[in-house]
mmCIF file of C-alpha atoms in Angstrom:
data_model
loop_
_atom_site.group_PDB
_atom_site.id
_atom_site.type_symbol
_atom_site.label_atom_id
_atom_site.label_comp_id
_atom_site.label_asym_id
_atom_site.label_seq_id
_atom_site.Cartn_x
_atom_site.Cartn_y
_atom_site.Cartn_z
ATOM 1 C CA UNK N 119 59.490 70.361 80.057
ATOM 2 C CA UNK N 120 62.202 68.335 78.551
ATOM 3 C CA UNK N 121 64.430 71.422 77.941
ATOM 4 C CA UNK N 122 63.817 72.788 81.498
ATOM 5 C CA UNK N 123 64.990 69.125 82.897
ATOM 6 C CA UNK N 124 68.087 69.465 80.702
ATOM 7 C CA UNK N 125 68.784 72.878 81.778
ATOM 8 C CA UNK N 126 68.536 71.972 85.417
ATOM 9 C CA UNK N 127 71.221 69.317 84.867
ATOM 10 C CA UNK N 128 73.474 71.854 83.748
ATOM 11 C CA UNK N 129 72.985 73.795 86.929
ATOM 12 C CA UNK N 130 73.386 71.004 89.089
ATOM 13 C CA UNK N 131 77.193 70.196 88.687
ATOM 14 C CA UNK N 132 79.195 72.079 85.832
ATOM 15 C CA UNK N 133 79.141 75.550 87.444
ATOM 16 C CA UNK N 134 80.531 74.025 90.754
ATOM 17 C CA UNK N 135 83.412 72.820 88.821
ATOM 18 C CA UNK N 136 83.835 75.967 87.073
ATOM 19 C CA UNK N 137 83.833 77.919 90.169
ATOM 20 C CA UNK N 138 86.837 75.808 91.289
ATOM 21 C CA UNK N 139 88.617 76.104 87.918
ATOM 22 C CA UNK N 140 88.107 79.850 88.019
ATOM 23 C CA UNK N 141 89.840 80.306 91.711
ATOM 24 C CA UNK N 142 92.733 77.811 90.789
ATOM 25 C CA UNK N 143 94.878 80.835 89.508
ATOM 26 C CA UNK N 144 94.533 82.434 93.057
ATOM 27 C CA UNK N 145 95.883 79.454 94.995
ATOM 28 C CA UNK N 146 99.477 80.155 95.004
ATOM 29 C CA UNK N 147 99.138 83.711 96.653
ATOM 30 C CA UNK N 148 95.858 82.979 98.735
ATOM 31 C CA UNK N 149 96.900 79.727 100.049
ATOM 32 C CA UNK N 150 100.324 81.389 101.206
ATOM 33 C CA UNK N 151 98.574 84.301 102.685
ATOM 34 C CA UNK N 152 96.219 82.236 104.739
ATOM 35 C CA UNK N 153 99.266 79.849 105.821
ATOM 36 C CA UNK N 154 99.256 79.545 109.508
ATOM 37 C CA UNK N 155 102.839 80.714 110.017
ATOM 38 C CA UNK N 156 102.315 83.648 107.678
ATOM 39 C CA UNK N 157 99.392 84.863 109.544
ATOM 40 C CA UNK N 158 100.861 84.664 112.918
ATOM 41 C CA UNK N 159 103.859 86.857 111.516
ATOM 42 C CA UNK N 160 101.600 89.321 110.057
ATOM 43 C CA UNK N 161 99.315 89.503 113.275
ATOM 44 C CA UNK N 162 102.384 90.053 115.267
ATOM 45 C CA UNK N 163 103.621 92.759 112.866
ATOM 46 C CA UNK N 164 100.168 94.513 112.985
ATOM 47 C CA UNK N 165 100.392 95.434 116.622
ATOM 48 C CA UNK N 166 97.577 95.941 118.927
ATOM 49 C CA UNK N 167 97.191 99.794 119.841
ATOM 50 C CA UNK N 168 93.813 99.781 121.491
ATOM 51 C CA UNK N 169 93.525 103.563 120.999
ATOM 52 C CA UNK N 170 93.834 103.338 117.265
ATOM 53 C CA UNK N 171 91.711 100.299 117.011
ATOM 54 C CA UNK N 172 88.833 101.917 118.623
ATOM 55 C CA UNK N 173 89.505 105.426 117.658
ATOM 56 C CA UNK N 174 86.181 107.461 116.690
ATOM 57 C CA UNK N 175 85.332 107.209 112.993
ATOM 58 C CA UNK N 176 83.407 109.573 110.789
ATOM 59 C CA UNK N 177 80.393 107.222 109.990
ATOM 60 C CA UNK N 178 77.587 109.615 110.128
ATOM 61 C CA UNK N 179 76.400 107.885 113.531
ATOM 62 C CA UNK N 180 76.209 109.306 117.027
ATOM 63 C CA UNK N 181 79.068 107.833 119.045
ATOM 64 C CA UNK N 182 78.417 105.620 121.970
ATOM 65 C CA UNK N 183 78.625 107.245 125.461
ATOM 66 C CA UNK N 184 81.441 106.037 127.660
ATOM 67 C CA UNK N 185 80.245 104.039 130.783
ATOM 68 C CA UNK N 186 82.242 103.876 134.085
ATOM 69 C CA UNK N 187 81.830 101.444 136.419
ATOM 70 C CA UNK N 188 83.682 99.734 139.501
ATOM 71 C CA UNK N 189 84.714 96.149 138.951
ATOM 72 C CA UNK N 190 86.515 93.324 140.779
ATOM 73 C CA UNK N 191 89.885 92.261 139.719
ATOM 74 C CA UNK N 192 88.083 89.041 137.994
ATOM 75 C CA UNK N 193 85.638 91.167 136.325
ATOM 76 C CA UNK N 194 88.359 93.651 134.979
ATOM 77 C CA UNK N 195 90.301 90.424 133.518
ATOM 78 C CA UNK N 196 87.104 89.272 131.721
ATOM 79 C CA UNK N 197 86.561 92.916 130.303
ATOM 80 C CA UNK N 198 89.880 92.991 129.058
ATOM 81 C CA UNK N 199 89.574 89.616 127.299
ATOM 82 C CA UNK N 200 86.365 90.921 125.735
ATOM 83 C CA UNK N 201 87.947 94.077 124.439
ATOM 84 C CA UNK N 202 91.015 92.252 123.132
ATOM 85 C CA UNK N 203 88.527 89.710 121.303
ATOM 86 C CA UNK N 204 86.769 92.615 119.807
ATOM 87 C CA UNK N 205 90.114 94.419 118.747
ATOM 88 C CA UNK N 206 91.163 91.177 117.037
ATOM 89 C CA UNK N 207 87.993 90.949 115.005
ATOM 90 C CA UNK N 208 88.269 94.386 113.981
ATOM 91 C CA UNK N 209 91.865 93.615 112.798
ATOM 92 C CA UNK N 210 90.927 90.743 110.696
ATOM 93 C CA UNK N 211 92.886 91.315 107.536
ATOM 94 C CA UNK N 212 91.204 91.174 104.099
ATOM 95 C CA UNK N 213 92.647 88.252 101.855
ATOM 96 C CA UNK N 214 95.349 88.980 99.332
ATOM 97 C CA UNK N 215 94.483 87.219 96.027
ATOM 98 C CA UNK N 216 95.597 87.140 92.530
ATOM 99 C CA UNK N 217 93.673 89.060 89.615
ATOM 100 C CA UNK N 218 90.667 87.083 88.853
ATOM 101 C CA UNK N 219 90.275 85.761 85.167
ATOM 102 C CA UNK N 220 87.688 86.502 82.564
ATOM 103 C CA UNK N 221 87.394 82.798 81.461
ATOM 104 C CA UNK N 222 83.678 81.440 81.257
ATOM 105 C CA UNK N 223 82.564 77.878 80.376
ATOM 106 C CA UNK N 224 80.357 76.857 77.707
ATOM 107 C CA UNK N 225 77.465 74.525 78.935
ATOM 108 C CA UNK N 226 75.474 74.135 75.718
ATOM 109 C CA UNK N 227 75.235 75.243 72.230
ATOM 110 C CA UNK N 228 71.503 75.298 70.829
ATOM 111 C CA UNK N 229 71.431 76.524 67.333
ATOM 112 C CA UNK N 230 67.519 76.317 67.418
ATOM 113 C CA UNK N 231 67.641 79.257 69.920
ATOM 114 C CA UNK N 232 70.007 81.310 67.601
ATOM 115 C CA UNK N 233 68.147 84.687 66.950
ATOM 116 C CA UNK N 234 65.375 83.857 69.193
ATOM 117 C CA UNK N 235 65.735 87.236 71.171
ATOM 118 C CA UNK N 236 68.078 90.338 70.660
ATOM 119 C CA UNK N 237 68.955 90.277 74.364
ATOM 120 C CA UNK N 238 70.760 87.765 76.542
ATOM 121 C CA UNK N 239 68.875 86.085 79.319
ATOM 122 C CA UNK N 240 70.677 85.709 82.520
ATOM 123 C CA UNK N 241 69.564 82.826 84.998
ATOM 124 C CA UNK N 242 70.387 83.391 88.648
ATOM 125 C CA UNK N 243 69.885 81.149 91.719
ATOM 126 C CA UNK N 244 68.577 83.712 94.532
ATOM 127 C CA UNK N 245 68.321 81.068 97.163
ATOM 128 C CA UNK N 246 69.455 82.340 100.556
ATOM 129 C CA UNK N 247 72.462 81.140 102.553
ATOM 130 C CA UNK N 248 74.803 80.839 99.282
ATOM 131 C CA UNK N 249 78.003 83.030 99.033
ATOM 132 C CA UNK N 250 78.449 85.471 96.425
ATOM 133 C CA UNK N 251 81.352 83.816 94.956
ATOM 134 C CA UNK N 252 79.591 80.454 94.549
ATOM 135 C CA UNK N 253 76.196 81.657 93.485
ATOM 136 C CA UNK N 254 74.954 79.978 90.300
ATOM 137 C CA UNK N 255 74.556 82.233 87.435
ATOM 138 C CA UNK N 256 74.345 81.329 83.859
ATOM 139 C CA UNK N 257 73.603 83.426 80.633
ATOM 140 C CA UNK N 258 71.914 82.462 77.547
ATOM 141 C CA UNK N 259 73.502 84.258 74.545
ATOM 142 C CA UNK N 260 71.582 85.372 71.559
ATOM 143 C CA UNK N 261 73.398 82.818 69.582
ATOM 144 C CA UNK N 262 71.993 79.939 71.641
ATOM 145 C CA UNK N 263 75.219 79.415 73.862
ATOM 146 C CA UNK N 264 74.704 78.727 77.345
ATOM 147 C CA UNK N 265 77.599 79.651 79.453
ATOM 148 C CA UNK N 266 78.639 80.547 82.994
ATOM 149 C CA UNK N 267 78.611 84.171 84.154
ATOM 150 C CA UNK N 268 82.122 86.005 84.082
ATOM 151 C CA UNK N 269 83.044 87.747 87.253
ATOM 152 C CA UNK N 270 81.407 91.308 86.329
ATOM 153 C CA UNK N 271 78.202 89.680 85.640
ATOM 154 C CA UNK N 272 78.561 87.810 88.985
ATOM 155 C CA UNK N 273 79.169 91.117 90.897
ATOM 156 C CA UNK N 274 76.317 92.937 89.115
ATOM 157 C CA UNK N 275 73.710 90.187 89.741
ATOM 158 C CA UNK N 276 74.726 89.562 93.212
ATOM 159 C CA UNK N 277 74.457 93.464 94.092
ATOM 160 C CA UNK N 278 71.028 93.587 92.390
ATOM 161 C CA UNK N 279 69.459 90.581 94.176
ATOM 162 C CA UNK N 280 71.551 91.009 97.387
ATOM 163 C CA UNK N 281 72.527 94.638 97.601
ATOM 164 C CA UNK N 282 75.474 95.289 100.107
ATOM 165 C CA UNK N 283 74.978 98.571 102.114
ATOM 166 C CA UNK N 284 77.492 101.206 100.784
ATOM 167 C CA UNK N 285 78.597 99.310 97.734
ATOM 168 C CA UNK N 286 77.695 101.167 94.483
ATOM 169 C CA UNK N 287 76.728 99.424 91.048
ATOM 170 C CA UNK N 288 79.423 101.665 89.352
ATOM 171 C CA UNK N 289 82.966 102.283 90.080
ATOM 172 C CA UNK N 290 83.293 105.345 92.116
ATOM 173 C CA UNK N 291 85.592 108.146 90.783
ATOM 174 C CA UNK N 292 87.663 108.098 93.818
ATOM 175 C CA UNK N 293 89.162 104.766 92.482
ATOM 176 C CA UNK N 294 90.395 106.400 89.352
ATOM 177 C CA UNK N 295 94.023 106.507 89.432
ATOM 178 C CA UNK N 296 94.524 110.234 88.529
ATOM 179 C CA UNK N 297 91.820 111.042 91.374
ATOM 180 C CA UNK N 298 93.301 108.553 93.752
ATOM 181 C CA UNK N 299 96.666 109.898 93.815
ATOM 182 C CA UNK N 300 95.517 113.506 94.678
ATOM 183 C CA UNK N 301 93.703 112.617 97.776
ATOM 184 C CA UNK N 302 96.293 110.070 99.301
ATOM 185 C CA UNK N 303 97.977 111.018 102.536
ATOM 186 C CA UNK N 304 98.553 109.428 106.072
ATOM 187 C CA UNK N 305 94.871 110.498 107.336
ATOM 188 C CA UNK N 306 93.203 108.971 104.156
ATOM 189 C CA UNK N 307 94.948 105.677 103.488
ATOM 190 C CA UNK N 308 92.698 103.646 106.072
ATOM 191 C CA UNK N 309 89.715 105.195 104.687
ATOM 192 C CA UNK N 310 90.670 104.489 101.085
ATOM 193 C CA UNK N 311 91.407 100.774 101.890
ATOM 194 C CA UNK N 312 88.295 100.130 103.845
ATOM 195 C CA UNK N 313 86.377 101.919 100.954
ATOM 196 C CA UNK N 314 88.085 99.660 98.642
ATOM 197 C CA UNK N 315 87.080 96.401 100.598
ATOM 198 C CA UNK N 316 83.702 97.422 100.650
ATOM 199 C CA UNK N 317 83.362 98.261 96.885
ATOM 200 C CA UNK N 318 85.217 95.379 95.444
ATOM 201 C CA UNK N 319 85.817 91.821 95.829
ATOM 202 C CA UNK N 320 89.604 90.977 96.990
ATOM 203 C CA UNK N 321 90.614 89.553 93.157
ATOM 204 C CA UNK N 322 89.011 92.545 91.336
ATOM 205 C CA UNK N 323 91.344 94.346 89.283
ATOM 206 C CA UNK N 324 90.429 97.635 90.631
ATOM 207 C CA UNK N 325 90.879 96.517 94.248
ATOM 208 C CA UNK N 326 94.280 95.097 93.555
ATOM 209 C CA UNK N 327 95.249 98.296 91.547
ATOM 210 C CA UNK N 328 93.933 100.566 94.311
ATOM 211 C CA UNK N 329 95.684 98.442 97.081
ATOM 212 C CA UNK N 330 99.007 98.521 94.990
ATOM 213 C CA UNK N 331 98.655 102.344 94.486
ATOM 214 C CA UNK N 332 98.343 103.087 98.289
ATOM 215 C CA UNK N 333 101.080 100.789 99.250
ATOM 216 C CA UNK N 334 103.386 102.226 96.867
ATOM 217 C CA UNK N 335 102.772 105.651 98.049
ATOM 218 C CA UNK N 336 103.147 104.529 101.791
ATOM 219 C CA UNK N 337 106.421 103.047 100.765
ATOM 220 C CA UNK N 338 107.437 106.084 98.765
ATOM 221 C CA UNK N 339 106.827 108.687 101.378
ATOM 222 C CA UNK N 340 107.659 105.987 104.281
ATOM 223 C CA UNK N 341 104.242 106.388 106.147
ATOM 224 C CA UNK N 342 104.269 102.887 107.192
ATOM 225 C CA UNK N 343 102.923 103.542 110.951
ATOM 226 C CA UNK N 344 99.793 105.317 109.638
ATOM 227 C CA UNK N 345 98.470 101.766 109.054
ATOM 228 C CA UNK N 346 99.953 100.265 112.057
ATOM 229 C CA UNK N 347 97.200 98.601 114.261
ATOM 230 C CA UNK N 348 94.819 98.413 111.453
ATOM 231 C CA UNK N 349 93.723 95.326 109.280
ATOM 232 C CA UNK N 350 95.639 96.640 106.267
ATOM 233 C CA UNK N 351 99.139 96.427 107.987
ATOM 234 C CA UNK N 352 99.543 92.869 107.398
ATOM 235 C CA UNK N 353 98.643 92.989 103.668
ATOM 236 C CA UNK N 354 100.791 95.797 103.232
ATOM 237 C CA UNK N 355 103.972 94.021 104.451
ATOM 238 C CA UNK N 356 102.867 90.889 102.663
ATOM 239 C CA UNK N 357 102.839 93.069 99.457
ATOM 240 C CA UNK N 358 106.316 94.312 100.062
ATOM 241 C CA UNK N 359 107.521 91.072 100.657
ATOM 242 C CA UNK N 360 105.730 89.642 97.479
ATOM 243 C CA UNK N 361 107.198 92.428 95.481
ATOM 244 C CA UNK N 362 110.781 92.460 96.915
ATOM 245 C CA UNK N 363 110.354 95.862 98.135
ATOM 246 C CA UNK N 364 110.973 95.538 101.938
ATOM 247 C CA UNK N 365 114.004 97.662 102.222
ATOM 248 C CA UNK N 366 112.237 101.010 103.271
ATOM 249 C CA UNK N 367 110.156 99.320 105.768
ATOM 250 C CA UNK N 368 113.030 97.417 107.389
ATOM 251 C CA UNK N 369 115.177 100.655 107.545
ATOM 252 C CA UNK N 370 112.192 102.407 109.282
ATOM 253 C CA UNK N 371 111.813 99.343 111.719
ATOM 254 C CA UNK N 372 115.461 99.235 112.542
ATOM 255 C CA UNK N 373 115.875 102.997 112.813
ATOM 256 C CA UNK N 374 112.923 103.039 115.385
ATOM 257 C CA UNK N 375 114.385 100.381 117.532
ATOM 258 C CA UNK N 376 111.824 97.621 116.440
ATOM 259 C CA UNK N 377 114.148 94.994 115.802
ATOM 260 C CA UNK N 378 111.763 92.210 116.549
ATOM 261 C CA UNK N 379 109.420 93.468 114.191
ATOM 262 C CA UNK N 380 112.159 93.819 111.603
ATOM 263 C CA UNK N 381 113.185 89.812 112.214
ATOM 264 C CA UNK N 382 109.358 89.025 111.764
ATOM 265 C CA UNK N 383 109.143 91.121 108.480
ATOM 266 C CA UNK N 384 112.378 89.131 107.173
ATOM 267 C CA UNK N 385 110.935 85.829 108.293
ATOM 268 C CA UNK N 386 107.648 86.823 106.310
ATOM 269 C CA UNK N 387 109.927 87.387 103.356
ATOM 270 C CA UNK N 388 111.834 84.124 103.493
ATOM 271 C CA UNK N 389 108.433 82.346 103.909
ATOM 272 C CA UNK N 390 107.203 83.950 100.695
ATOM 273 C CA UNK N 391 110.387 83.495 98.770
ATOM 274 C CA UNK N 392 111.801 80.099 99.945
ATOM 275 C CA UNK N 393 114.224 79.880 97.039
ATOM 276 C CA UNK N 394 116.101 83.170 97.907
ATOM 277 C CA UNK N 395 120.026 83.002 98.882
ATOM 278 C CA UNK N 396 119.241 83.795 102.584
ATOM 279 C CA UNK N 397 117.201 80.703 102.925
ATOM 280 C CA UNK N 398 120.353 78.734 103.897
ATOM 281 C CA UNK N 399 120.833 80.906 107.107
ATOM 282 C CA UNK N 400 120.032 79.119 110.537
ATOM 283 C CA UNK N 401 117.623 81.650 111.940
ATOM 284 C CA UNK N 402 117.331 79.870 115.446
ATOM 285 C CA UNK N 403 121.056 80.619 115.963
ATOM 286 C CA UNK N 404 121.052 84.041 114.607
ATOM 287 C CA UNK N 405 120.890 87.235 116.612
ATOM 288 C CA UNK N 406 118.326 89.849 115.418
ATOM 289 C CA UNK N 407 121.364 92.142 114.337
ATOM 290 C CA UNK N 408 122.932 89.483 112.414
ATOM 291 C CA UNK N 409 119.878 88.397 110.538
ATOM 292 C CA UNK N 410 119.203 91.991 109.563
ATOM 293 C CA UNK N 411 122.822 91.951 108.326
ATOM 294 C CA UNK N 412 122.158 89.050 106.458
ATOM 295 C CA UNK N 413 119.068 90.352 104.785
ATOM 296 C CA UNK N 414 121.058 93.407 103.809
ATOM 297 C CA UNK N 415 123.852 91.426 102.184
ATOM 298 C CA UNK N 416 121.882 88.795 100.214
ATOM 299 C CA UNK N 417 118.381 90.434 99.530
ATOM 300 C CA UNK N 418 118.390 94.150 99.716
ATOM 301 C CA UNK N 419 118.294 96.705 97.075
ATOM 302 C CA UNK N 420 119.225 99.383 99.378
ATOM 303 C CA UNK N 421 121.741 97.601 101.689
ATOM 304 C CA UNK N 422 123.517 100.778 102.639
ATOM 305 C CA UNK N 423 120.420 102.273 104.029
ATOM 306 C CA UNK N 424 119.885 99.282 106.179
ATOM 307 C CA UNK N 425 123.443 98.990 107.387
ATOM 308 C CA UNK N 426 123.265 102.778 108.420
ATOM 309 C CA UNK N 427 120.117 102.429 110.193
ATOM 310 C CA UNK N 428 121.406 99.414 112.209
ATOM 311 C CA UNK N 429 124.808 100.933 113.077
ATOM 312 C CA UNK N 430 122.995 103.855 114.256
ATOM 313 C CA UNK N 431 120.810 101.939 116.345
ATOM 314 C CA UNK N 432 123.538 99.879 117.739
ATOM 315 C CA UNK N 433 125.659 102.992 118.599
ATOM 316 C CA UNK N 434 122.675 104.688 120.186
ATOM 317 C CA UNK N 435 122.153 101.587 122.544
ATOM 318 C CA UNK N 436 126.077 101.787 123.271
ATOM 319 C CA UNK N 437 125.841 105.300 124.281
ATOM 320 C CA UNK N 438 122.702 104.809 126.555
ATOM 321 C CA UNK N 439 124.534 102.075 128.304
ATOM 322 C CA UNK N 440 127.655 103.783 128.870
ATOM 323 C CA UNK N 441 125.740 106.932 130.390
ATOM 324 C CA UNK N 442 123.707 104.322 132.687
ATOM 325 C CA UNK N 443 126.819 102.667 133.758
ATOM 326 C CA UNK N 444 128.578 105.780 134.510
ATOM 327 C CA UNK N 445 125.729 106.860 136.770
ATOM 328 C CA UNK N 446 125.664 103.732 138.468
ATOM 329 C CA UNK N 447 122.273 102.738 137.034
ATOM 330 C CA UNK N 448 123.650 99.307 135.926
#
């Protein structure tokens, strides 16, 4: 009984402090990702195309039949507000975190238990209402050491006692790098990333590797709009800014006359890299075109491409304005 009481004392406090320690390495990227200004910029960049947000997905379920009804103006506004609320919920972004550590904390070493059994003993708090990341799980090693669980053990035990529908107890073959690269194409990006969110926690090494592989493929082939108006667009732009790989996306936005989005992407970059050369620029007094030029001058690795896209855009606008003026439209 005395040993049981002593064990319970270990469960009461140390594991909670260990959880905080294990998450400390994620604070820099995670806290930056959840910064209110960063979230606002990513939400604006993600867009809100209702047709794309609510497009039919192959989930093995029969789609709901559409309902048509007459509405007053007031009822229509309420319905629009409700639809927007549902759309924003679907666009909630998965968090971006640093890769988890494998560190554990030793709680006790009892030499009297050394060699007691050939197998380890795992003790799990299976109380309801506790998040998977904070659930108390400890392991008694065969040499008598009592320690906190590592993240792989945490995931496995959580899935054992509280299985999540669709999550496998093994790593599916599709997440192996060679297989993943074979299936990547615009129509598969969202599916792969959604499946990634279901299978792994956001700080799992395979989760991070999969996201990086998909984002690199998108950047290489310039398929940026395939994720527009999805919950993965914001994390994708965050990834490009974090790794200083914003050039291709910026050129794409400028080329397609989306200067406002290009400026938001630059602002996100400056928020993530506050010590960069461009941070001395006064954003409030800068025109959108000037801000893009400044980025190309100080931060871009492909300045020529961004300059060319911007000049083509300005030339196209000038030509359009000249034509409209000539026809008396302006």
